Amino acid sequence: MSQDKVLVLHGPNLNLLGSRQPEIYGYETLADVNHALYEKATLNGWEIKALQSNHEGELIDAIQAARLDGTTAIIINPAAYTHTSVAILDALNAFEGKVYEVHISNVHKRESFRHHSYVSLRADGVIAGLGTQGYQASLDALIKAAGT
């Protein structure tokens, strides 16, 4: 039986999670987020690979690699690239698995430029405003959809 593989992508500045604007993003670190995802995935027989990058091209390279390595889903928090990156959208459009877009804050309660998402044009689901639990909710939805 093959394992479901999920790629979790964290965009720019998410390496500062826990210390950057905790009133918006909370005190949980990126390591905490990834650890919780690894635990849930392992418990359900899934494989998780997580990557954080401040570089758009590195995120695109990871999406393109996921097309070929058996990855069945991508959970992505594109951060600021949400509102600017047609290139990430194009890479996601070439990926055939599920795509879930996650935002820690409720982007619709923030500056108006954050209300538009290129990634949402491809996403099968969007979770915003649940804090870091949005990542867990995405993984839960993928697991439930797979029937495991």
PDB file of C-alpha atoms in Angstrom:
ATOM      1  CA  MET A   1       0.000   0.000   0.000  1.00  0.00           C
ATOM      2  CA  SER A   2       1.446   3.364  -0.984  1.00  0.00           C
ATOM      3  CA  GLN A   3       1.633   6.232   1.448  1.00  0.00           C
ATOM      4  CA  ASP A   4      -0.056   9.525   0.738  1.00  0.00           C
ATOM      5  CA  LYS A   5       2.526  12.288   0.530  1.00  0.00           C
ATOM      6  CA  VAL A   6       1.845  15.902   1.416  1.00  0.00           C
ATOM      7  CA  LEU A   7       4.121  18.833   0.710  1.00  0.00           C
ATOM      8  CA  VAL A   8       3.710  21.707   3.175  1.00  0.00           C
ATOM      9  CA  LEU A   9       5.068  25.000   1.894  1.00  0.00           C
ATOM     10  CA  HIS A  10       5.599  28.031   4.099  1.00  0.00           C
ATOM     11  CA  GLY A  11       6.307  31.305   2.323  1.00  0.00           C
ATOM     12  CA  PRO A  12       8.368  34.353   3.209  1.00  0.00           C
ATOM     13  CA  ASN A  13       8.835  35.457   6.812  1.00  0.00           C
ATOM     14  CA  LEU A  14       7.133  32.377   8.242  1.00  0.00           C
ATOM     15  CA  ASN A  15      10.543  31.352   9.586  1.00  0.00           C
ATOM     16  CA  LEU A  16       9.913  34.168  12.102  1.00  0.00           C
ATOM     17  CA  LEU A  17       6.679  32.605  13.342  1.00  0.00           C
ATOM     18  CA  GLY A  18       6.401  32.904  17.118  1.00  0.00           C
ATOM     19  CA  SER A  19       8.467  36.068  17.317  1.00  0.00           C
ATOM     20  CA  ARG A  20       7.135  38.271  14.491  1.00  0.00           C
ATOM     21  CA  GLN A  21       3.928  40.147  15.291  1.00  0.00           C
ATOM     22  CA  PRO A  22       2.657  37.568  17.807  1.00  0.00           C
ATOM     23  CA  GLU A  23      -0.530  39.612  18.233  1.00  0.00           C
ATOM     24  CA  ILE A  24      -1.388  38.576  14.653  1.00  0.00           C
ATOM     25  CA  TYR A  25       0.434  35.263  14.191  1.00  0.00           C
ATOM     26  CA  GLY A  26       0.659  33.889  17.735  1.00  0.00           C
ATOM     27  CA  TYR A  27       3.575  32.447  19.683  1.00  0.00           C
ATOM     28  CA  GLU A  28       3.780  29.008  18.101  1.00  0.00           C
ATOM     29  CA  THR A  29       6.966  28.537  16.069  1.00  0.00           C
ATOM     30  CA  LEU A  30       7.270  27.037  12.616  1.00  0.00           C
ATOM     31  CA  ALA A  31       9.010  24.038  14.201  1.00  0.00           C
ATOM     32  CA  ASP A  32       5.935  23.590  16.440  1.00  0.00           C
ATOM     33  CA  VAL A  33       3.615  23.708  13.431  1.00  0.00           C
ATOM     34  CA  ASN A  34       5.686  21.212  11.453  1.00  0.00           C
ATOM     35  CA  HIS A  35       6.067  18.867  14.436  1.00  0.00           C
ATOM     36  CA  ALA A  36       2.291  18.720  14.951  1.00  0.00           C
ATOM     37  CA  LEU A  37       1.782  18.001  11.240  1.00  0.00           C
ATOM     38  CA  TYR A  38       4.417  15.247  11.273  1.00  0.00           C
ATOM     39  CA  GLU A  39       2.748  13.637  14.290  1.00  0.00           C
ATOM     40  CA  LYS A  40      -0.749  13.651  12.742  1.00  0.00           C
ATOM     41  CA  ALA A  41       0.525  12.471   9.370  1.00  0.00           C
ATOM     42  CA  THR A  42       2.553   9.630  10.859  1.00  0.00           C
ATOM     43  CA  LEU A  43      -0.374   8.529  13.004  1.00  0.00           C
ATOM     44  CA  ASN A  44      -2.448   8.232   9.830  1.00  0.00           C
ATOM     45  CA  GLY A  45       0.235   6.530   7.732  1.00  0.00           C
ATOM     46  CA  TRP A  46       0.994   9.610   5.690  1.00  0.00           C
ATOM     47  CA  GLU A  47       4.294  11.239   4.794  1.00  0.00           C
ATOM     48  CA  ILE A  48       4.871  14.984   5.198  1.00  0.00           C
ATOM     49  CA  LYS A  49       7.651  17.089   3.746  1.00  0.00           C
ATOM     50  CA  ALA A  50       7.790  20.701   4.922  1.00  0.00           C
ATOM     51  CA  LEU A  51       9.739  23.557   3.389  1.00  0.00           C
ATOM     52  CA  GLN A  52       9.937  27.224   4.298  1.00  0.00           C
ATOM     53  CA  SER A  53      11.520  29.674   1.917  1.00  0.00           C
ATOM     54  CA  ASN A  54      11.788  33.401   1.541  1.00  0.00           C
ATOM     55  CA  HIS A  55      12.535  32.825  -2.162  1.00  0.00           C
ATOM     56  CA  GLU A  56       9.755  32.476  -4.701  1.00  0.00           C
ATOM     57  CA  GLY A  57      11.825  30.300  -7.043  1.00  0.00           C
ATOM     58  CA  GLU A  58      12.560  27.763  -4.325  1.00  0.00           C
ATOM     59  CA  LEU A  59       8.842  27.390  -3.621  1.00  0.00           C
ATOM     60  CA  ILE A  60       8.163  26.956  -7.350  1.00  0.00           C
ATOM     61  CA  ASP A  61      10.941  24.357  -7.642  1.00  0.00           C
ATOM     62  CA  ALA A  62       9.373  22.396  -4.765  1.00  0.00           C
ATOM     63  CA  ILE A  63       5.929  22.494  -6.424  1.00  0.00           C
ATOM     64  CA  GLN A  64       7.392  21.301  -9.714  1.00  0.00           C
ATOM     65  CA  ALA A  65       9.307  18.485  -7.972  1.00  0.00           C
ATOM     66  CA  ALA A  66       6.067  17.418  -6.252  1.00  0.00           C
ATOM     67  CA  ARG A  67       4.570  16.688  -9.685  1.00  0.00           C
ATOM     68  CA  LEU A  68       7.100  13.902 -10.146  1.00  0.00           C
ATOM     69  CA  ASP A  69       7.747  12.432  -6.691  1.00  0.00           C
ATOM     70  CA  GLY A  70       4.352  10.956  -5.850  1.00  0.00           C
ATOM     71  CA  THR A  71       3.093  13.889  -3.795  1.00  0.00           C
ATOM     72  CA  THR A  72      -0.689  13.715  -3.609  1.00  0.00           C
ATOM     73  CA  ALA A  73      -1.408  17.106  -2.007  1.00  0.00           C
ATOM     74  CA  ILE A  74       0.117  20.478  -1.223  1.00  0.00           C
ATOM     75  CA  ILE A  75      -0.716  22.621   1.780  1.00  0.00           C
ATOM     76  CA  ILE A  76       0.637  26.089   1.098  1.00  0.00           C
ATOM     77  CA  ASN A  77       0.824  29.296   3.057  1.00  0.00           C
ATOM     78  CA  PRO A  78       2.259  31.538   0.369  1.00  0.00           C
ATOM     79  CA  ALA A  79       2.377  34.500   2.793  1.00  0.00           C
ATOM     80  CA  ALA A  80       3.071  37.735   0.892  1.00  0.00           C
ATOM     81  CA  TYR A  81       3.366  35.808  -2.393  1.00  0.00           C
ATOM     82  CA  THR A  82      -0.376  35.146  -2.088  1.00  0.00           C
ATOM     83  CA  HIS A  83      -1.074  38.602  -3.467  1.00  0.00           C
ATOM     84  CA  THR A  84       1.711  38.875  -6.040  1.00  0.00           C
ATOM     85  CA  SER A  85       2.812  35.562  -7.512  1.00  0.00           C
ATOM     86  CA  VAL A  86       1.365  34.487 -10.810  1.00  0.00           C
ATOM     87  CA  ALA A  87       4.416  32.213 -11.062  1.00  0.00           C
ATOM     88  CA  ILE A  88       3.350  30.210  -7.980  1.00  0.00           C
ATOM     89  CA  LEU A  89      -0.177  30.026  -9.389  1.00  0.00           C
ATOM     90  CA  ASP A  90       1.187  28.697 -12.694  1.00  0.00           C
ATOM     91  CA  ALA A  91       3.266  26.056 -10.888  1.00  0.00           C
ATOM     92  CA  LEU A  92       0.248  24.989  -8.803  1.00  0.00           C
ATOM     93  CA  ASN A  93      -1.891  24.797 -11.951  1.00  0.00           C
ATOM     94  CA  ALA A  94       0.561  22.194 -13.300  1.00  0.00           C
ATOM     95  CA  PHE A  95       0.213  20.072 -10.121  1.00  0.00           C
ATOM     96  CA  GLU A  96      -2.545  17.461 -10.395  1.00  0.00           C
ATOM     97  CA  GLY A  97      -3.161  16.735  -6.688  1.00  0.00           C
ATOM     98  CA  LYS A  98      -5.156  18.614  -4.080  1.00  0.00           C
ATOM     99  CA  VAL A  99      -4.040  22.110  -3.034  1.00  0.00           C
ATOM    100  CA  TYR A 100      -5.058  23.735   0.228  1.00  0.00           C
ATOM    101  CA  GLU A 101      -4.225  27.379   0.907  1.00  0.00           C
ATOM    102  CA  VAL A 102      -3.670  28.377   4.522  1.00  0.00           C
ATOM    103  CA  HIS A 103      -3.404  31.800   6.143  1.00  0.00           C
ATOM    104  CA  ILE A 104      -2.788  32.158   9.852  1.00  0.00           C
ATOM    105  CA  SER A 105      -4.533  35.513  10.079  1.00  0.00           C
ATOM    106  CA  ASN A 106      -7.907  36.443   8.654  1.00  0.00           C
ATOM    107  CA  VAL A 107      -6.610  38.259   5.590  1.00  0.00           C
ATOM    108  CA  HIS A 108     -10.050  39.794   5.005  1.00  0.00           C
ATOM    109  CA  LYS A 109      -9.785  41.781   8.242  1.00  0.00           C
ATOM    110  CA  ARG A 110      -6.450  43.231   7.190  1.00  0.00           C
ATOM    111  CA  GLU A 111      -5.255  45.702   4.542  1.00  0.00           C
ATOM    112  CA  SER A 112      -7.258  45.639   1.309  1.00  0.00           C
ATOM    113  CA  PHE A 113      -4.293  44.464  -0.791  1.00  0.00           C
ATOM    114  CA  ARG A 114      -4.359  41.207   1.223  1.00  0.00           C
ATOM    115  CA  HIS A 115      -7.914  40.439   0.113  1.00  0.00           C
ATOM    116  CA  HIS A 116      -6.795  39.167  -3.294  1.00  0.00           C
ATOM    117  CA  SER A 117      -5.132  35.780  -3.689  1.00  0.00           C
ATOM    118  CA  TYR A 118      -3.716  34.400  -6.905  1.00  0.00           C
ATOM    119  CA  VAL A 119      -3.288  31.020  -5.183  1.00  0.00           C
ATOM    120  CA  SER A 120      -7.025  30.818  -4.429  1.00  0.00           C
ATOM    121  CA  LEU A 121      -7.657  30.525  -8.160  1.00  0.00           C
ATOM    122  CA  ARG A 122      -6.133  27.013  -7.944  1.00  0.00           C
ATOM    123  CA  ALA A 123      -6.826  26.012  -4.345  1.00  0.00           C
ATOM    124  CA  ASP A 124      -9.307  23.235  -3.628  1.00  0.00           C
ATOM    125  CA  GLY A 125      -9.816  24.746  -0.177  1.00  0.00           C
ATOM    126  CA  VAL A 126      -8.826  27.939   1.643  1.00  0.00           C
ATOM    127  CA  ILE A 127      -8.499  28.321   5.399  1.00  0.00           C
ATOM    128  CA  ALA A 128      -7.864  31.744   6.902  1.00  0.00           C
ATOM    129  CA  GLY A 129      -8.008  33.137  10.392  1.00  0.00           C
ATOM    130  CA  LEU A 130      -7.746  29.918  12.435  1.00  0.00           C
ATOM    131  CA  GLY A 131      -4.179  30.612  13.471  1.00  0.00           C
ATOM    132  CA  THR A 132      -1.742  27.765  13.002  1.00  0.00           C
ATOM    133  CA  GLN A 133      -4.651  25.331  13.418  1.00  0.00           C
ATOM    134  CA  GLY A 134      -5.422  26.059   9.774  1.00  0.00           C
ATOM    135  CA  TYR A 135      -2.576  23.733   8.811  1.00  0.00           C
ATOM    136  CA  GLN A 136      -4.050  20.959  10.962  1.00  0.00           C
ATOM    137  CA  ALA A 137      -7.516  21.580   9.520  1.00  0.00           C
ATOM    138  CA  SER A 138      -6.115  21.219   6.001  1.00  0.00           C
ATOM    139  CA  LEU A 139      -4.402  17.959   6.855  1.00  0.00           C
ATOM    140  CA  ASP A 140      -7.573  16.699   8.572  1.00  0.00           C
ATOM    141  CA  ALA A 141      -9.583  17.464   5.431  1.00  0.00           C
ATOM    142  CA  LEU A 142      -7.088  15.625   3.226  1.00  0.00           C
ATOM    143  CA  ILE A 143      -7.062  12.582   5.497  1.00  0.00           C
ATOM    144  CA  LYS A 144     -10.855  12.512   5.692  1.00  0.00           C
ATOM    145  CA  ALA A 145     -11.197  12.836   1.916  1.00  0.00           C
ATOM    146  CA  ALA A 146      -8.808   9.916   1.431  1.00  0.00           C
ATOM    147  CA  GLY A 147     -10.869   7.792   3.803  1.00  0.00           C
ATOM    148  CA  THR A 148      -7.984   6.883   6.113  1.00  0.00           C
TER     149      THR A 148
END
